[in-house]
CSV table of C-alpha atoms and ligand atoms in Angstrom, one decimal:
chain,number,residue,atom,x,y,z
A,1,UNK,CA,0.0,0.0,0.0
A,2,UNK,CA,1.2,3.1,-1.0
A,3,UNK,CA,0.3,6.8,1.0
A,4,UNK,CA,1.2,10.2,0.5
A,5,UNK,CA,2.9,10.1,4.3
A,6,UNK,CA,3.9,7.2,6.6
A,7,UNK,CA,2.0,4.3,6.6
A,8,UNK,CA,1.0,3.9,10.1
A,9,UNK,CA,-3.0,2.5,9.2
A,10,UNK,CA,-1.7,-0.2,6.4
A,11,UNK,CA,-3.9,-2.6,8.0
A,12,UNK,CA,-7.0,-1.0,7.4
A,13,UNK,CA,-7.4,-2.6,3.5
A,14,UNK,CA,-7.3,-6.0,5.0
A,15,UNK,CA,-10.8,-4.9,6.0
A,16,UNK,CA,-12.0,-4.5,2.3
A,17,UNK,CA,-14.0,-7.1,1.5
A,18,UNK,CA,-12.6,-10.1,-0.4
A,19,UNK,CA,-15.1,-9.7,-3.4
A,20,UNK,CA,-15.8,-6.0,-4.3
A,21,UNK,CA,-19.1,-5.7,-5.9
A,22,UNK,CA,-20.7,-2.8,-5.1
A,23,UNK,CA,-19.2,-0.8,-8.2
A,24,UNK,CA,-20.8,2.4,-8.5
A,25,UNK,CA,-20.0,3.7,-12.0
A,26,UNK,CA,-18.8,7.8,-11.5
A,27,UNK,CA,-21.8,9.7,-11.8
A,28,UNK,CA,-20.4,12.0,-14.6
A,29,UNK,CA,-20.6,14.6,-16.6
A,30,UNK,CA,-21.7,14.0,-19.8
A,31,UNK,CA,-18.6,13.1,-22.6
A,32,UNK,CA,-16.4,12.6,-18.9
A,33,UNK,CA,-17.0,8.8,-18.3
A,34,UNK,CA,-14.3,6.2,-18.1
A,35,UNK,CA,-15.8,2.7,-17.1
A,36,UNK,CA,-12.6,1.8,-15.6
A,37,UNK,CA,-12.8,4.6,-13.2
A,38,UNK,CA,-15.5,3.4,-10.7
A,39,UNK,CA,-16.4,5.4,-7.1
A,40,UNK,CA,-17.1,2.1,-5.1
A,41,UNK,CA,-19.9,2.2,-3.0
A,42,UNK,CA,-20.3,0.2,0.6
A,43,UNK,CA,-23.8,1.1,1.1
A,44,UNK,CA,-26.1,1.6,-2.0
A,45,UNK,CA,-26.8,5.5,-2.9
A,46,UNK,CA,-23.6,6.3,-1.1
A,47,UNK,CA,-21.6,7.4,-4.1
A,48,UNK,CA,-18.4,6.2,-2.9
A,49,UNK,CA,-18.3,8.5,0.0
A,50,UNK,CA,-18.6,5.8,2.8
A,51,UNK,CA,-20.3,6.9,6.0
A,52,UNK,CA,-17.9,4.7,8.2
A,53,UNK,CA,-14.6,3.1,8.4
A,54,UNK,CA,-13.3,-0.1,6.1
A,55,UNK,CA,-13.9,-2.7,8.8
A,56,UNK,CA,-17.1,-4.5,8.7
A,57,UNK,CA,-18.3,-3.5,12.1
A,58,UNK,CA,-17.0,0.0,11.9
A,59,UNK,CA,-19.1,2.5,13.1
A,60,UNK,CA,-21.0,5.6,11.4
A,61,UNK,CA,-18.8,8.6,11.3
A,62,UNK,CA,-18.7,11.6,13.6
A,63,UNK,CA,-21.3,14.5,13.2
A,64,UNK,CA,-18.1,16.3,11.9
A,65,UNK,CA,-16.8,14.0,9.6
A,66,UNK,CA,-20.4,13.3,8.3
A,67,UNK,CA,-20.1,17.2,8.2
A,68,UNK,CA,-17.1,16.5,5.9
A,69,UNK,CA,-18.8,13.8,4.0
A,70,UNK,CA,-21.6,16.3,3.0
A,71,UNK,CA,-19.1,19.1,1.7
A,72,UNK,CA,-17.1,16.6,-0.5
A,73,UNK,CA,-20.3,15.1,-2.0
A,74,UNK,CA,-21.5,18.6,-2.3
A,75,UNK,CA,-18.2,19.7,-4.6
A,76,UNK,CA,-18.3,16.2,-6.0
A,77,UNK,CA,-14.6,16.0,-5.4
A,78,UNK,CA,-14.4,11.9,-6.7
A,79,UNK,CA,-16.6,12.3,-9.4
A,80,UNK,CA,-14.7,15.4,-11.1
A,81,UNK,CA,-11.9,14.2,-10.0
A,82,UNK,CA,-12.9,10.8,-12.4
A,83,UNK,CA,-13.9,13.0,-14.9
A,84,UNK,CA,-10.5,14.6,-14.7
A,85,UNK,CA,-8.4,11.0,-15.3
A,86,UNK,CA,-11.0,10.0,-17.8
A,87,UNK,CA,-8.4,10.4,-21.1
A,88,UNK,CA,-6.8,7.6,-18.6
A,89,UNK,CA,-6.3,4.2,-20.7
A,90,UNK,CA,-6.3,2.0,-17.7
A,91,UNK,CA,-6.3,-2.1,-18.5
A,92,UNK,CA,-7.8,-2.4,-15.1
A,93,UNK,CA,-10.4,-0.8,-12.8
A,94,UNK,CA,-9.3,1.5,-11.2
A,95,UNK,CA,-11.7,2.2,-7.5
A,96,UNK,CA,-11.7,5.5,-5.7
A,97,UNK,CA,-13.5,5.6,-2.4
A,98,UNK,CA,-13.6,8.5,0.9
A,99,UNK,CA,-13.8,6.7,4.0
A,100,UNK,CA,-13.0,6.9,7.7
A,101,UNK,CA,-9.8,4.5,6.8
A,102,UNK,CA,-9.0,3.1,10.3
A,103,UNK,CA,-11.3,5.3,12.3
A,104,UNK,CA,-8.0,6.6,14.0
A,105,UNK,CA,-7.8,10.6,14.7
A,106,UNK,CA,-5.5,11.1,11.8
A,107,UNK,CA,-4.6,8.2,8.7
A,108,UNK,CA,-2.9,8.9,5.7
A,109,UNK,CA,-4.6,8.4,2.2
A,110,UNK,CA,-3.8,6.0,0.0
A,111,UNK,CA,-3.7,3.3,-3.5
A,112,UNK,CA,-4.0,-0.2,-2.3
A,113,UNK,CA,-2.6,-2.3,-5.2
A,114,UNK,CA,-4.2,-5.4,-3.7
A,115,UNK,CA,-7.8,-4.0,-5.0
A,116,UNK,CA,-6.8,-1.0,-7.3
A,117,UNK,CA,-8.1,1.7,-5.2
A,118,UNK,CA,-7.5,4.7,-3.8
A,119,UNK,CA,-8.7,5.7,-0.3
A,120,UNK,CA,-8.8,9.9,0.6
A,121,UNK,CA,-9.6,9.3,4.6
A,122,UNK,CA,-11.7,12.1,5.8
A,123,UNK,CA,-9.6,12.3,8.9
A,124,UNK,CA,-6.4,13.7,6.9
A,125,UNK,CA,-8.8,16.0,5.6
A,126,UNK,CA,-10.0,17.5,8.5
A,127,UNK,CA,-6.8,18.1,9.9
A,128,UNK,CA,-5.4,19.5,6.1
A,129,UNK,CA,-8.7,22.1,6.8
A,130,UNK,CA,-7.3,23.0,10.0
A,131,UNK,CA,-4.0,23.5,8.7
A,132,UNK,CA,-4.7,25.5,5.9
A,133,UNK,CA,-6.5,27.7,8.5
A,134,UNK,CA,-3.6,28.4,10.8
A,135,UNK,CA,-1.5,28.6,7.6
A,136,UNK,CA,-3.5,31.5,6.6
A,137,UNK,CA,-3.8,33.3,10.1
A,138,UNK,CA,0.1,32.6,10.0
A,139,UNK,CA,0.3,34.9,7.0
A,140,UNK,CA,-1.7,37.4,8.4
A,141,UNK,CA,1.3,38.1,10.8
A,142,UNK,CA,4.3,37.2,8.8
A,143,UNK,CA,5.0,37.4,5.5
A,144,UNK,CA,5.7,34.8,4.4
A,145,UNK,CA,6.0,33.2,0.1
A,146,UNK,CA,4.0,33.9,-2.1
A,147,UNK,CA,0.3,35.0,-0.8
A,148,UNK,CA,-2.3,32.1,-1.0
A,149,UNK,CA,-5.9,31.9,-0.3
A,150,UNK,CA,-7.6,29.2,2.3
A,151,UNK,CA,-9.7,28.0,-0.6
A,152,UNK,CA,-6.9,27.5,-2.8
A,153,UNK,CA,-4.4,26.2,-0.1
A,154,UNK,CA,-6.9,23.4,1.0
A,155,UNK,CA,-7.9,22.8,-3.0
A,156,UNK,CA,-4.6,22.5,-4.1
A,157,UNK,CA,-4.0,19.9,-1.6
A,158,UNK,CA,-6.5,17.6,-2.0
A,159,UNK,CA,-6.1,17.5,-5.6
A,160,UNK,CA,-2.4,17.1,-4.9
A,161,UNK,CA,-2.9,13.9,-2.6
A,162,UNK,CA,-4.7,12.6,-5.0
A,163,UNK,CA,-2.6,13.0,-8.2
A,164,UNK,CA,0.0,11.5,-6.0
A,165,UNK,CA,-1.7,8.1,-5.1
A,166,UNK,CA,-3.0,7.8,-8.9
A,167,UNK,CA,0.8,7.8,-9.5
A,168,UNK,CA,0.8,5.1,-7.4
A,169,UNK,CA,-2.0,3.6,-9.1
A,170,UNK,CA,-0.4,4.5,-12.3
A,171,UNK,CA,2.8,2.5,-11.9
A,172,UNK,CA,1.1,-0.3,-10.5
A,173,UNK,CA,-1.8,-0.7,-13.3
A,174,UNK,CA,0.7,0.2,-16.5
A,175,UNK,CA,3.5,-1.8,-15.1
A,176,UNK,CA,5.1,1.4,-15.4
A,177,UNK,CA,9.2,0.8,-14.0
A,178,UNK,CA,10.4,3.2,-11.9
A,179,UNK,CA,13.8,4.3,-10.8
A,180,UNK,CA,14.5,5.6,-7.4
A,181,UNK,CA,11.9,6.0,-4.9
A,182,UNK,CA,8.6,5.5,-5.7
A,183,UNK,CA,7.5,8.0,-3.4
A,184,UNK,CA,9.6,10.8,-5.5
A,185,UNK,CA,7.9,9.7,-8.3
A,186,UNK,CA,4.7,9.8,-7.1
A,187,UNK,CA,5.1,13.4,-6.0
A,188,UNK,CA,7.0,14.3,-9.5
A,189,UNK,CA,3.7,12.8,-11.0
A,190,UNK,CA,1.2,15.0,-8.7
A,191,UNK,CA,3.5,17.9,-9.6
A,192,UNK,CA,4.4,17.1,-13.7
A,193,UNK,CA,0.3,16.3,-14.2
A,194,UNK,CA,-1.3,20.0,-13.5
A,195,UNK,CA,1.8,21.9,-15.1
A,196,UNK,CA,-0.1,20.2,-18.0
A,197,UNK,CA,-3.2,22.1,-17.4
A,198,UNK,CA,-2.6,26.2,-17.6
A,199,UNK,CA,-1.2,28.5,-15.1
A,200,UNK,CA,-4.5,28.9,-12.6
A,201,UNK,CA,-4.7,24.9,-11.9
A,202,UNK,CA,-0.7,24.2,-11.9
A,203,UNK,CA,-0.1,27.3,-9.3
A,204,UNK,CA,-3.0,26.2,-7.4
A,205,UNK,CA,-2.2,22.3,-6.8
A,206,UNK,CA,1.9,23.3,-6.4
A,207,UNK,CA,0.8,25.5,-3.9
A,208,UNK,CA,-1.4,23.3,-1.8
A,209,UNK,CA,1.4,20.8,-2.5
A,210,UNK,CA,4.1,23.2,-1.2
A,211,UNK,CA,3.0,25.2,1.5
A,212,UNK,CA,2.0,21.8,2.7
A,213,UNK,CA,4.8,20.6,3.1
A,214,UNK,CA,6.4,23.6,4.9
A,215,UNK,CA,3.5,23.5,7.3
A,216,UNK,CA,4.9,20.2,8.1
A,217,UNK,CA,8.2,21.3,8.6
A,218,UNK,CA,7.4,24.1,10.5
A,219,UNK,CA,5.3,22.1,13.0
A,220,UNK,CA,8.3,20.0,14.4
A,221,UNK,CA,8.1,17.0,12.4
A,222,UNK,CA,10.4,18.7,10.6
A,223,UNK,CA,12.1,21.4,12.5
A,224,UNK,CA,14.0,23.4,10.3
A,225,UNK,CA,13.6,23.0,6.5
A,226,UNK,CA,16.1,20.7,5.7
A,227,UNK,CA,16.5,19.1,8.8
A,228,UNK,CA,15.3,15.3,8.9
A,229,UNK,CA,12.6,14.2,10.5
A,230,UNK,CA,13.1,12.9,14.0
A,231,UNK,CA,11.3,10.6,16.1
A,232,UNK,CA,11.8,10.0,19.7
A,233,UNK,CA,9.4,7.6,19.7
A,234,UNK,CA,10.6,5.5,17.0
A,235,UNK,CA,10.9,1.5,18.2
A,236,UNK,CA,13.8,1.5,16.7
A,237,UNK,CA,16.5,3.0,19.2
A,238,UNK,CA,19.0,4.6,15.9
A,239,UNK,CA,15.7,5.4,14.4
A,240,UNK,CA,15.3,8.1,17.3
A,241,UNK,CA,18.3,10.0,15.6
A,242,UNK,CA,17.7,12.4,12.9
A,243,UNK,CA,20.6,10.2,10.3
A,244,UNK,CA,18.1,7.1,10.2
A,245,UNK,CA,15.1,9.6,9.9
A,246,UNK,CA,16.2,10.0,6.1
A,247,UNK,CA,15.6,6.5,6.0
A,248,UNK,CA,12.0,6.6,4.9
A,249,UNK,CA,10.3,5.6,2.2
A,250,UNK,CA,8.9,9.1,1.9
A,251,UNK,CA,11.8,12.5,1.3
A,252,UNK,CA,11.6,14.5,4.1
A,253,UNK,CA,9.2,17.3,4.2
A,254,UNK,CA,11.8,20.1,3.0
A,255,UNK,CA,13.0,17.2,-0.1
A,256,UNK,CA,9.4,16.8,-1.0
A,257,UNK,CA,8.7,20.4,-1.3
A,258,UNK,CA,11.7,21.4,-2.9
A,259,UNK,CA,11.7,19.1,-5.4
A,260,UNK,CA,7.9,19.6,-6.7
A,261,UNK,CA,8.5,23.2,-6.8
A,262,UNK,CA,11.8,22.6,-9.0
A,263,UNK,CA,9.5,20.7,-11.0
A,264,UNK,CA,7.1,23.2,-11.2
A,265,UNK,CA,10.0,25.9,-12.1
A,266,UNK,CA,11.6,24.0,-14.2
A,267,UNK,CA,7.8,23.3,-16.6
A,268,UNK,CA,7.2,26.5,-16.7
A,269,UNK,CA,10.1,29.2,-15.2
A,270,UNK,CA,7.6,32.4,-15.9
A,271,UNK,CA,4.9,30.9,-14.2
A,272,UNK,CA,6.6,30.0,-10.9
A,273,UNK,CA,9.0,32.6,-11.2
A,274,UNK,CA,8.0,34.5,-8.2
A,275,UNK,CA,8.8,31.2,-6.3
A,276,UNK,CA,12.4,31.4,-6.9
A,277,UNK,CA,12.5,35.4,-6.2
A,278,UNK,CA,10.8,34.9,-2.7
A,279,UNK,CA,13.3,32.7,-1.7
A,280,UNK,CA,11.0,29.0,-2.0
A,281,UNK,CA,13.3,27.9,-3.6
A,282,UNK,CA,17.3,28.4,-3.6
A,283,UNK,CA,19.0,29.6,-6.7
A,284,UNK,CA,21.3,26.6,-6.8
A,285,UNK,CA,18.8,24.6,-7.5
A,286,UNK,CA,16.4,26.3,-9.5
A,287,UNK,CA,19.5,26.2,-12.2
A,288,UNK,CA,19.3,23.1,-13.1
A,289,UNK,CA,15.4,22.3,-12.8
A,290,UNK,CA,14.9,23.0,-16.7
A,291,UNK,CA,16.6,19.9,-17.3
A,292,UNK,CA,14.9,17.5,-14.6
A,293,UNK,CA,11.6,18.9,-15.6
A,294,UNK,CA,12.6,17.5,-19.0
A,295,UNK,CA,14.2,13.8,-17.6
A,296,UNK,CA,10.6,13.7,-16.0
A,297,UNK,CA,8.6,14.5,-19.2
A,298,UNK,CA,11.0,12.2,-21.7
A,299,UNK,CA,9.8,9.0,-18.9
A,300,UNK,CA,6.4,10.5,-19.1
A,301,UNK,CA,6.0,10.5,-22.8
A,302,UNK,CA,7.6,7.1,-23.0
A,303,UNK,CA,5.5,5.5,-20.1
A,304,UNK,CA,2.4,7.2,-19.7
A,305,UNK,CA,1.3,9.2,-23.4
A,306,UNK,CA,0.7,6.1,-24.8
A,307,UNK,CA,-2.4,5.2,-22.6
A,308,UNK,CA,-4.1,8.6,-22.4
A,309,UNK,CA,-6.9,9.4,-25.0
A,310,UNK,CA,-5.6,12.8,-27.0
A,311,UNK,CA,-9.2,13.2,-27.9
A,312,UNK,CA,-10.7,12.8,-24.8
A,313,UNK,CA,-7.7,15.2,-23.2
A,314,UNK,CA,-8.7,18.2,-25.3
A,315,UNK,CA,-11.9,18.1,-23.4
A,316,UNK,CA,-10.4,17.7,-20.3
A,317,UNK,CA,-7.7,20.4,-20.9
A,318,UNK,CA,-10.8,23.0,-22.1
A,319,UNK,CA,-12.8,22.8,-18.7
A,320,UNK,CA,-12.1,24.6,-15.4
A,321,UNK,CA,-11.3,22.4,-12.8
A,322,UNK,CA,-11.1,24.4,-10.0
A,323,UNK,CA,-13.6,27.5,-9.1
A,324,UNK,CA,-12.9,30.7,-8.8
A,325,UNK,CA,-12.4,30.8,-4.9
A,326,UNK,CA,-10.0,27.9,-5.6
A,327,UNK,CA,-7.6,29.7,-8.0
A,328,UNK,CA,-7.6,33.1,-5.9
A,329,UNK,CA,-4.0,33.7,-4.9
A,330,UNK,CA,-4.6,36.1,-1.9
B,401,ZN,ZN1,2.9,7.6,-1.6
């Protein structure tokens, strides 16, 4: 299994039922449908947004998650977001589900290549609400980047999550090899995919990605950008030590944000140029992104072009995917 962040509620797919059945086809807009892109649903009617955890006996969710539930459903966040990959060749189903994962406070999303699905938990939401909140009262009082909205600070992170797990699900369906951590390449995906889609969606989901990612940091998983994460809790006694931290499947928070916004810079240096001026990025290594933006799109074009519609992508790359709240910068 495969998350955007550690992997601490890997269990939870053992949960999934051993036959899954209830496929819900995307309720989508019409000339956006992809039968291999199914919402799954656990209870009849409920689109794919589930009202509890995975586990069989897991109970109904919290009046705040249900709160949750009801916004997503409301913005139709899986079925756009289905509509989105719909140019998307896939040889297999691919399932996309919202759930209460674990039932835990806090569980990372994920792809599940045992059942081709991706999971967005509603607990990581709620706590990536709450950050984008205290993000923005932090700007209030220090300057800090570039300005960004709440709307668009929270949008470009959920679309973010999930361009990274459908990397994930990308490698894993196409049998696409990959060299190096998956986990980079997941993130180069999330990052490479909206630089495809005009400035107004690629600032908004490298944003969310970004400032994401320095939130992190900043809250003491990560202390100072570029500092390992540590763990004092860590079973493993050298794993309490910032060296073995960089052991993780996952870049640290400072590698993760750095390198999509290299990306980013490198795709299109007008675009993201104001990143590099505020100092998001150092000039070291904004020099050289040009040329990994272009490693990243040679592997694209040799892995990936071949199973996406071109067709079916014009229409895609004509319609706003984000509102206008969503794409305000301040
Ligand atoms: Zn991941």
């Amino acid at each position: 299994m495969k998350s955007i962040l550690h992997a601490a509620v890997l269990v939870a797919a053992m949960f999934l039922p051993a036959a899954l059945t209830n496929w819900a086809f995307a309720q989508v807009a019409p000339g956006f449908s992809n039968s291999k892109i199914v919402l799954y649903e656990k209870e009849k009617g409920d689109r794919g947004y589930w009202r509890t955890g995975l586990a069989s006996d897991s109970k109904q969710i919290s009046p705040e998650r249900m709160a949750l539930r009801e916004r997503m459903m409301k913005r139709r966040v899986l079925e756009q977001y289905a509509e989105f990959l719909s140019p998307l060749r896939l040889p297999y189903t691919l399932l996309m589900i919202a759930s209460d994962c674990s039932g835990s406070e806090w569980d990372s999303p994920y792809y599940d290549p045992d059942n081709h699905l991706i999971n967005m938990c509603y607990s990581f939401i709620a706590e990536a609400e709450k950050s984008a909140d205290l993000l923005v009262q932090l700007q209030n009082t220090q300057k800090l980047w570039t300005p960004v909205s709440r709307d668009q600070l929270f949008a470009g992170l959920f679309a973010s999550v999930l361009l990274h797990e459908t990397g994930h699900a990308i490698f894993d369906l196409l049998n696409v090899p990959v060299f190096g951590r998956e986990e980079d390449a997941a993130d180069f995906m999330a990052a490479f995919i909206p630089l495809q889609f005009g400035t107004e969606t690629a600032r908004t989901v490298i944003k969310g990605f970004a400032y994401y990612w320095a939130y992190s940091a900043a809250q003491g998983q990560d202390p100072k950008l570029g500092t390992p994460r540590v763990n004092p809790n860590s079973p493993e006694p050298q794993c309490r030590l910032s060296f073995c931290s960089f052991s993780d499947e996952h870049g640290s928070a400072s590698q993760r944000m750095y390198n999509v916004i290299c990306l980013a810079y490198g795709g299109d240096p007008v675009t993201f140029k104001d990143f590099v001026d505020a100092g998001w990025l150092p000039q070291q290594r904004a020099q050289d992104c040009t040329r990994e933006y272009q490693l990243l799109s040679a592997a694209f074009n040799k892995t990936v072009l071949p199973f996406i519609d071109q067709e079916q992508m014009k229409k895609v790359r004509a319609r706003t995917w984000f509102t206008a709240e969503e794409t305000k910068e301040k």
